[in-house]
PDB file of C-alpha atoms and ligand atoms in Angstrom:
ATOM      1  CA  MET A   1      27.985 114.055 106.334  1.00 91.00           C
ATOM      2  CA  ARG A   2      24.285 114.548 105.751  1.00 95.00           C
ATOM      3  CA  ILE A   3      22.743 111.227 106.604  1.00 97.00           C
ATOM      4  CA  LEU A   4      19.241 109.845 106.149  1.00 98.00           C
ATOM      5  CA  ILE A   5      18.412 107.013 108.542  1.00 98.00           C
ATOM      6  CA  VAL A   6      15.710 104.772 107.102  1.00 98.00           C
ATOM      7  CA  GLU A   7      14.649 102.597 110.005  1.00 97.00           C
ATOM      8  CA  ASP A   8      11.194 101.768 111.340  1.00 97.00           C
ATOM      9  CA  GLU A   9      12.204 100.752 114.855  1.00 96.00           C
ATOM     10  CA  PRO A  10      11.883 104.099 116.658  1.00 96.00           C
ATOM     11  CA  ASP A  11      14.241 103.270 119.539  1.00 96.00           C
ATOM     12  CA  LEU A  12      16.995 102.029 117.264  1.00 96.00           C
ATOM     13  CA  ALA A  13      16.547 104.974 114.893  1.00 97.00           C
ATOM     14  CA  ARG A  14      16.747 107.461 117.777  1.00 97.00           C
ATOM     15  CA  HIS A  15      19.818 105.747 119.155  1.00 96.00           C
ATOM     16  CA  ILE A  16      21.585 105.840 115.764  1.00 97.00           C
ATOM     17  CA  ARG A  17      20.632 109.463 115.185  1.00 97.00           C
ATOM     18  CA  ALA A  18      21.917 110.589 118.585  1.00 97.00           C
ATOM     19  CA  ALA A  19      25.263 108.863 117.990  1.00 96.00           C
ATOM     20  CA  LEU A  20      25.658 110.389 114.512  1.00 96.00           C
ATOM     21  CA  LEU A  21      24.867 113.861 115.821  1.00 96.00           C
ATOM     22  CA  ARG A  22      27.441 113.409 118.585  1.00 96.00           C
ATOM     23  CA  HIS A  23      30.013 112.667 115.888  1.00 94.00           C
ATOM     24  CA  GLY A  24      29.279 115.839 113.976  1.00 93.00           C
ATOM     25  CA  HIS A  25      26.960 114.477 111.295  1.00 94.00           C
ATOM     26  CA  GLU A  26      23.572 115.802 110.299  1.00 96.00           C
ATOM     27  CA  ALA A  27      21.000 113.063 110.577  1.00 97.00           C
ATOM     28  CA  GLU A  28      17.302 112.655 109.912  1.00 97.00           C
ATOM     29  CA  VAL A  29      15.080 109.646 110.488  1.00 98.00           C
ATOM     30  CA  GLU A  30      12.393 108.239 108.221  1.00 98.00           C
ATOM     31  CA  GLY A  31      10.480 105.098 109.191  1.00 97.00           C
ATOM     32  CA  ASP A  32       8.261 104.637 106.154  1.00 98.00           C
ATOM     33  CA  GLY A  33       9.784 103.295 102.940  1.00 97.00           C
ATOM     34  CA  THR A  34       7.700 105.308 100.499  1.00 98.00           C
ATOM     35  CA  ILE A  35       8.306 108.596 102.292  1.00 98.00           C
ATOM     36  CA  ALA A  36      11.988 107.733 102.778  1.00 98.00           C
ATOM     37  CA  LEU A  37      12.467 107.354  99.019  1.00 98.00           C
ATOM     38  CA  ARG A  38      10.842 110.733  98.365  1.00 97.00           C
ATOM     39  CA  THR A  39      12.949 112.362 101.069  1.00 97.00           C
ATOM     40  CA  ALA A  40      16.182 110.835  99.751  1.00 97.00           C
ATOM     41  CA  LEU A  41      15.488 111.952  96.175  1.00 96.00           C
ATOM     42  CA  ARG A  42      14.577 115.453  97.304  1.00 95.00           C
ATOM     43  CA  GLN A  43      17.354 116.014  99.842  1.00 94.00           C
ATOM     44  CA  ARG A  44      20.149 114.062  98.155  1.00 92.00           C
ATOM     45  CA  PRO A  45      21.903 113.090 101.405  1.00 94.00           C
ATOM     46  CA  ASP A  46      25.553 111.990 101.352  1.00 93.00           C
ATOM     47  CA  LEU A  47      24.671 108.675 102.949  1.00 95.00           C
ATOM     48  CA  VAL A  48      21.530 106.591 103.418  1.00 97.00           C
ATOM     49  CA  LEU A  49      21.432 104.024 106.232  1.00 98.00           C
ATOM     50  CA  LEU A  50      18.907 101.612 104.877  1.00 97.00           C
ATOM     51  CA  ASP A  51      16.938  98.993 106.784  1.00 96.00           C
ATOM     52  CA  ILE A  52      15.441  96.200 104.661  1.00 94.00           C
ATOM     53  CA  ASN A  53      12.043  95.421 106.181  1.00 93.00           C
ATOM     54  CA  LEU A  54      10.044  98.628 106.217  1.00 96.00           C
ATOM     55  CA  PRO A  55       6.430  99.648 105.890  1.00 97.00           C
ATOM     56  CA  GLY A  56       5.696 101.000 102.418  1.00 95.00           C
ATOM     57  CA  LEU A  57       8.663 100.155 100.206  1.00 96.00           C
ATOM     58  CA  SER A  58      11.373  97.677 101.217  1.00 95.00           C
ATOM     59  CA  GLY A  59      15.005  98.716 101.490  1.00 96.00           C
ATOM     60  CA  TYR A  60      15.725  96.882  98.219  1.00 95.00           C
ATOM     61  CA  ASP A  61      12.996  98.819  96.392  1.00 95.00           C
ATOM     62  CA  ILE A  62      14.331 102.095  97.738  1.00 97.00           C
ATOM     63  CA  LEU A  63      17.875 101.220  96.739  1.00 96.00           C
ATOM     64  CA  ALA A  64      16.810 100.205  93.230  1.00 94.00           C
ATOM     65  CA  GLN A  65      14.928 103.478  92.777  1.00 95.00           C
ATOM     66  CA  LEU A  66      17.806 105.572  94.119  1.00 94.00           C
ATOM     67  CA  ARG A  67      20.211 103.974  91.684  1.00 90.00           C
ATOM     68  CA  HIS A  68      17.683 104.164  88.863  1.00 91.00           C
ATOM     69  CA  GLU A  69      17.333 107.901  89.522  1.00 91.00           C
ATOM     70  CA  LYS A  70      21.148 108.157  89.580  1.00 86.00           C
ATOM     71  CA  CYS A  71      21.100 109.401  93.164  1.00 87.00           C
ATOM     72  CA  PRO A  72      24.788 109.683  94.106  1.00 84.00           C
ATOM     73  CA  ALA A  73      24.276 108.919  97.815  1.00 91.00           C
ATOM     74  CA  LEU A  74      26.339 106.243  99.495  1.00 93.00           C
ATOM     75  CA  VAL A  75      24.090 103.450 100.740  1.00 94.00           C
ATOM     76  CA  LEU A  76      24.845 101.337 103.812  1.00 95.00           C
ATOM     77  CA  MET A  77      22.368  98.451 104.126  1.00 94.00           C
ATOM     78  CA  LEU A  78      21.409  97.247 107.587  1.00 93.00           C
ATOM     79  CA  THR A  79      20.944  93.503 107.154  1.00 85.00           C
ATOM     80  CA  ALA A  80      20.083  90.633 109.456  1.00 79.00           C
ATOM     81  CA  ARG A  81      23.111  88.830 110.814  1.00 68.00           C
ATOM     82  CA  GLY A  82      23.886  85.639 108.969  1.00 68.00           C
ATOM     83  CA  GLU A  83      21.529  86.427 106.132  1.00 75.00           C
ATOM     84  CA  VAL A  84      24.039  86.068 103.339  1.00 78.00           C
ATOM     85  CA  ARG A  85      21.237  86.255 100.809  1.00 82.00           C
ATOM     86  CA  ASP A  86      20.155  89.699 102.072  1.00 81.00           C
ATOM     87  CA  ARG A  87      23.670  90.956 101.846  1.00 81.00           C
ATOM     88  CA  ILE A  88      24.259  89.718  98.338  1.00 84.00           C
ATOM     89  CA  LYS A  89      20.912  91.006  97.157  1.00 86.00           C
ATOM     90  CA  GLY A  90      21.719  94.447  98.580  1.00 86.00           C
ATOM     91  CA  LEU A  91      25.186  94.559  97.071  1.00 86.00           C
ATOM     92  CA  LYS A  92      23.843  93.427  93.696  1.00 85.00           C
ATOM     93  CA  ALA A  93      21.246  96.173  93.807  1.00 86.00           C
ATOM     94  CA  GLY A  94      23.897  98.859  94.267  1.00 88.00           C
ATOM     95  CA  ALA A  95      24.590  99.183  98.000  1.00 92.00           C
ATOM     96  CA  ASP A  96      28.054 100.480  98.913  1.00 90.00           C
ATOM     97  CA  ASP A  97      28.444  98.507 102.110  1.00 89.00           C
ATOM     98  CA  TYR A  98      26.407  96.616 104.676  1.00 89.00           C
ATOM     99  CA  LEU A  99      26.266  96.194 108.417  1.00 90.00           C
ATOM    100  CA  ALA A 100      24.654  93.191 110.079  1.00 89.00           C
ATOM    101  CA  LYS A 101      22.102  93.715 112.833  1.00 90.00           C
ATOM    102  CA  PRO A 102      22.419  93.793 115.753  1.00 90.00           C
ATOM    103  CA  PHE A 103      25.521  95.983 115.653  1.00 92.00           C
ATOM    104  CA  ALA A 104      27.387  97.992 118.264  1.00 92.00           C
ATOM    105  CA  ILE A 105      26.872 101.702 117.715  1.00 93.00           C
ATOM    106  CA  ASP A 106      30.660 102.210 117.643  1.00 92.00           C
ATOM    107  CA  GLU A 107      30.830  99.785 114.755  1.00 91.00           C
ATOM    108  CA  LEU A 108      28.262 101.828 112.861  1.00 94.00           C
ATOM    109  CA  ILE A 109      30.125 105.075 113.548  1.00 93.00           C
ATOM    110  CA  ALA A 110      33.397 103.496 112.358  1.00 90.00           C
ATOM    111  CA  ARG A 111      31.724 102.235 109.190  1.00 90.00           C
ATOM    112  CA  VAL A 112      30.222 105.646 108.463  1.00 92.00           C
ATOM    113  CA  ALA A 113      33.655 107.242 108.946  1.00 89.00           C
ATOM    114  CA  ALA A 114      35.182 104.713 106.545  1.00 85.00           C
ATOM    115  CA  LEU A 115      32.477 105.379 103.974  1.00 85.00           C
ATOM    116  CA  SER A 116      33.063 109.103 104.140  1.00 82.00           C
ATOM    117  CA  ARG A 117      36.662 108.622 103.071  1.00 77.00           C
ATOM    118  CA  ARG A 118      37.362 108.357  99.388  1.00 63.00           C
ATOM    119  CA  GLY A 119      38.505 104.956  98.199  1.00 54.00           C
ATOM    120  CA  GLY A 120      41.373 105.834  95.895  1.00 50.00           C
ATOM    121  CA  ALA A 121      44.411 107.815  96.940  1.00 52.00           C
ATOM    122  CA  PRO A 122      44.442 111.279  95.350  1.00 54.00           C
ATOM    123  CA  ALA A 123      45.351 110.904  91.712  1.00 52.00           C
ATOM    124  CA  GLU A 124      48.317 112.721  90.228  1.00 55.00           C
ATOM    125  CA  GLY A 125      46.416 114.114  87.298  1.00 63.00           C
ATOM    126  CA  THR A 126      42.766 114.894  87.289  1.00 84.00           C
ATOM    127  CA  THR A 127      42.087 112.539  84.413  1.00 90.00           C
ATOM    128  CA  LEU A 128      42.922 108.853  84.230  1.00 92.00           C
ATOM    129  CA  GLN A 129      42.772 106.777  81.082  1.00 94.00           C
ATOM    130  CA  VAL A 130      43.104 103.116  80.143  1.00 94.00           C
ATOM    131  CA  ALA A 131      42.397 102.400  76.472  1.00 93.00           C
ATOM    132  CA  ASP A 132      39.128 104.226  75.714  1.00 94.00           C
ATOM    133  CA  LEU A 133      38.052 104.212  79.356  1.00 96.00           C
ATOM    134  CA  LYS A 134      38.407 107.698  80.858  1.00 96.00           C
ATOM    135  CA  MET A 135      37.915 108.974  84.377  1.00 95.00           C
ATOM    136  CA  ASN A 136      37.655 112.599  85.445  1.00 93.00           C
ATOM    137  CA  VAL A 137      38.535 112.287  89.136  1.00 90.00           C
ATOM    138  CA  PRO A 138      37.354 115.603  90.600  1.00 86.00           C
ATOM    139  CA  GLN A 139      34.088 115.449  88.691  1.00 88.00           C
ATOM    140  CA  ARG A 140      33.735 111.731  89.441  1.00 90.00           C
ATOM    141  CA  HIS A 141      32.752 111.166  85.828  1.00 93.00           C
ATOM    142  CA  VAL A 142      33.573 108.080  83.762  1.00 96.00           C
ATOM    143  CA  THR A 143      33.204 107.422  80.046  1.00 95.00           C
ATOM    144  CA  ARG A 144      34.039 104.554  77.771  1.00 95.00           C
ATOM    145  CA  ALA A 145      34.326 105.231  74.047  1.00 92.00           C
ATOM    146  CA  GLY A 146      32.755 108.614  74.768  1.00 92.00           C
ATOM    147  CA  GLN A 147      29.672 107.148  76.487  1.00 93.00           C
ATOM    148  CA  THR A 148      28.986 108.203  80.059  1.00 94.00           C
ATOM    149  CA  ILE A 149      28.969 105.352  82.568  1.00 94.00           C
ATOM    150  CA  ALA A 150      26.928 105.863  85.748  1.00 92.00           C
ATOM    151  CA  LEU A 151      28.734 104.375  88.732  1.00 92.00           C
ATOM    152  CA  SER A 152      27.756 104.197  92.384  1.00 89.00           C
ATOM    153  CA  PRO A 153      30.201 105.942  94.757  1.00 88.00           C
ATOM    154  CA  ARG A 154      31.993 102.759  95.736  1.00 90.00           C
ATOM    155  CA  GLU A 155      32.086 101.453  92.156  1.00 94.00           C
ATOM    156  CA  PHE A 156      33.836 104.691  91.229  1.00 94.00           C
ATOM    157  CA  ASP A 157      36.331 104.345  94.090  1.00 93.00           C
ATOM    158  CA  LEU A 158      37.067 100.756  93.105  1.00 95.00           C
ATOM    159  CA  LEU A 159      37.614 101.676  89.457  1.00 97.00           C
ATOM    160  CA  GLN A 160      39.851 104.576  90.509  1.00 95.00           C
ATOM    161  CA  VAL A 161      42.155 102.203  92.399  1.00 94.00           C
ATOM    162  CA  PHE A 162      42.535 100.118  89.230  1.00 96.00           C
ATOM    163  CA  MET A 163      42.944 103.072  86.888  1.00 95.00           C
ATOM    164  CA  GLN A 164      45.692 104.598  88.991  1.00 91.00           C
ATOM    165  CA  GLU A 165      47.824 101.518  88.420  1.00 91.00           C
ATOM    166  CA  PRO A 166      46.802  99.810  85.189  1.00 92.00           C
ATOM    167  CA  GLY A 167      48.266  96.326  84.787  1.00 92.00           C
ATOM    168  CA  ARG A 168      48.875  95.905  88.495  1.00 92.00           C
ATOM    169  CA  LEU A 169      47.361  92.855  90.112  1.00 93.00           C
ATOM    170  CA  PHE A 170      45.215  93.571  93.163  1.00 94.00           C
ATOM    171  CA  ALA A 171      44.358  90.925  95.738  1.00 93.00           C
ATOM    172  CA  ARG A 172      40.786  90.976  97.035  1.00 91.00           C
ATOM    173  CA  THR A 173      41.938  91.803 100.561  1.00 88.00           C
ATOM    174  CA  GLU A 174      43.843  94.854  99.350  1.00 90.00           C
ATOM    175  CA  LEU A 175      40.822  96.108  97.429  1.00 92.00           C
ATOM    176  CA  CYS A 176      38.667  95.560 100.508  1.00 89.00           C
ATOM    177  CA  GLU A 177      41.090  97.624 102.543  1.00 86.00           C
ATOM    178  CA  ARG A 178      41.570 100.439 100.055  1.00 87.00           C
ATOM    179  CA  VAL A 179      37.993 100.862  98.961  1.00 89.00           C
ATOM    180  CA  TRP A 180      35.986  99.934 102.064  1.00 86.00           C
ATOM    181  CA  HIS A 181      38.624 100.553 104.733  1.00 80.00           C
ATOM    182  CA  HIS A 182      37.644  97.298 106.409  1.00 74.00           C
ATOM    183  CA  ASP A 183      40.530  96.332 108.595  1.00 64.00           C
ATOM    184  CA  ARG A 184      38.969  93.095 109.739  1.00 62.00           C
ATOM    185  CA  ASP A 185      36.255  90.643 108.708  1.00 64.00           C
ATOM    186  CA  TYR A 186      37.388  90.753 105.109  1.00 66.00           C
ATOM    187  CA  ASP A 187      34.462  89.865 102.964  1.00 75.00           C
ATOM    188  CA  THR A 188      36.052  88.947  99.692  1.00 81.00           C
ATOM    189  CA  ARG A 189      32.675  87.974  98.278  1.00 85.00           C
ATOM    190  CA  MET A 190      31.709  91.629  98.491  1.00 87.00           C
ATOM    191  CA  VAL A 191      34.696  92.523  96.317  1.00 91.00           C
ATOM    192  CA  ASP A 192      33.629  89.890  93.792  1.00 91.00           C
ATOM    193  CA  MET A 193      30.122  91.333  93.696  1.00 92.00           C
ATOM    194  CA  PHE A 194      31.452  94.822  93.054  1.00 94.00           C
ATOM    195  CA  ILE A 195      33.779  93.567  90.345  1.00 95.00           C
ATOM    196  CA  ALA A 196      30.804  91.879  88.675  1.00 94.00           C
ATOM    197  CA  ARG A 197      28.804  95.122  88.844  1.00 94.00           C
ATOM    198  CA  LEU A 198      31.693  97.164  87.506  1.00 95.00           C
ATOM    199  CA  ARG A 199      32.430  94.721  84.712  1.00 95.00           C
ATOM    200  CA  LYS A 200      28.816  94.844  83.590  1.00 94.00           C
ATOM    201  CA  LYS A 201      29.058  98.604  83.289  1.00 94.00           C
ATOM    202  CA  ILE A 202      32.504  99.163  81.794  1.00 95.00           C
ATOM    203  CA  ASP A 203      33.133  96.000  79.787  1.00 93.00           C
ATOM    204  CA  VAL A 204      30.096  93.961  78.820  1.00 86.00           C
ATOM    205  CA  GLY A 205      29.003  94.849  75.312  1.00 84.00           C
ATOM    206  CA  VAL A 206      31.018  98.073  75.475  1.00 79.00           C
ATOM    207  CA  GLY A 207      34.379  97.100  74.056  1.00 81.00           C
ATOM    208  CA  GLU A 208      37.411  94.949  74.603  1.00 89.00           C
ATOM    209  CA  PRO A 209      37.339  93.595  78.192  1.00 93.00           C
ATOM    210  CA  LEU A 210      39.670  95.566  80.451  1.00 96.00           C
ATOM    211  CA  LEU A 211      38.891  94.124  83.861  1.00 96.00           C
ATOM    212  CA  HIS A 212      40.475  90.689  84.195  1.00 95.00           C
ATOM    213  CA  THR A 213      40.233  87.998  86.863  1.00 94.00           C
ATOM    214  CA  LEU A 214      43.215  85.899  87.829  1.00 90.00           C
ATOM    215  CA  ARG A 215      41.700  82.929  89.565  1.00 84.00           C
ATOM    216  CA  SER A 216      42.433  82.772  93.283  1.00 80.00           C
ATOM    217  CA  VAL A 217      44.837  85.696  92.936  1.00 88.00           C
ATOM    218  CA  GLY A 218      42.802  88.806  92.278  1.00 93.00           C
ATOM    219  CA  TYR A 219      41.961  91.351  89.618  1.00 96.00           C
ATOM    220  CA  THR A 220      43.730  93.633  87.198  1.00 95.00           C
ATOM    221  CA  LEU A 221      42.697  96.348  84.778  1.00 96.00           C
ATOM    222  CA  ARG A 222      44.655  96.299  81.541  1.00 93.00           C
ATOM    223  CA  VAL A 223      44.507  96.133  77.786  1.00 91.00           C
ATOM    224  CA  GLY A 224      44.814  92.492  76.730  1.00 86.00           C
ATOM    225  CA  ALA A 225      44.238  89.450  78.926  1.00 81.00           C
ATOM    226  CA  PRO A 226      47.054  88.636  81.339  1.00 80.00           C
ATOM    227  CA  SER A 227      48.449  85.125  81.142  1.00 71.00           C
ATOM    228  CA  GLU A 228      47.497  83.012  84.165  1.00 59.00           C
ATOM    229  CA  THR A 229      50.917  81.427  84.343  1.00 46.00           C
ATOM    230  CA  SER A 230      52.882  84.651  84.599  1.00 43.00           C
ATOM    231  CA  ALA A 231      50.952  85.786  87.672  1.00 40.00           C
TER     232      ALA A 231
HETATM  233 CA1   CA B 301      12.658  97.090 109.994  1.00 81.28          CA
END
């Protein structure tokens, strides 16, 4: 993958870059937030590793601008350990995943490998449809009632999992596994955040709600609300 490392601690940035290069990635480092945003928009990397506290623009500002400009890059936020607020703020703003500092470099490499895999299994057809919600899988393009919906890479992957099996109930842990490939440290709150983001884009004010929550069980995509008792 082509990766932009946005990190203002030179030693850490160098260390990350060396490890990514060893694993066959292309990687560049930018330590200033303002320049990093320009570089990301110009180069359109596959993945941005994004620190939060930076000179110039903060990681949140960069993320917001990238998503505003519909930059399709995956974004992995580097957050402070234990700072749940940071994590939630990043996920709300459109990050695809996060990694808490300090992290082992192997953990970072594993997370990057997981991010580079597509979330949904290959679809049978190239187009999926549930009611008036349509997904062109190879083009990674989604519309509802003919209107294009801009999704971040992981939002797309999450929606694809649902659209491949409409009406099926998915537990949070399964979604975590299939979309983020996390095999441990399940963060079900992250799934909830992504569902909220997705719902805002595909359902709210757009048409009949398709994405349904079954309390303490999970989520399902279907036409018509499922009954809580039958779950
Ligand atoms: Ca920093």
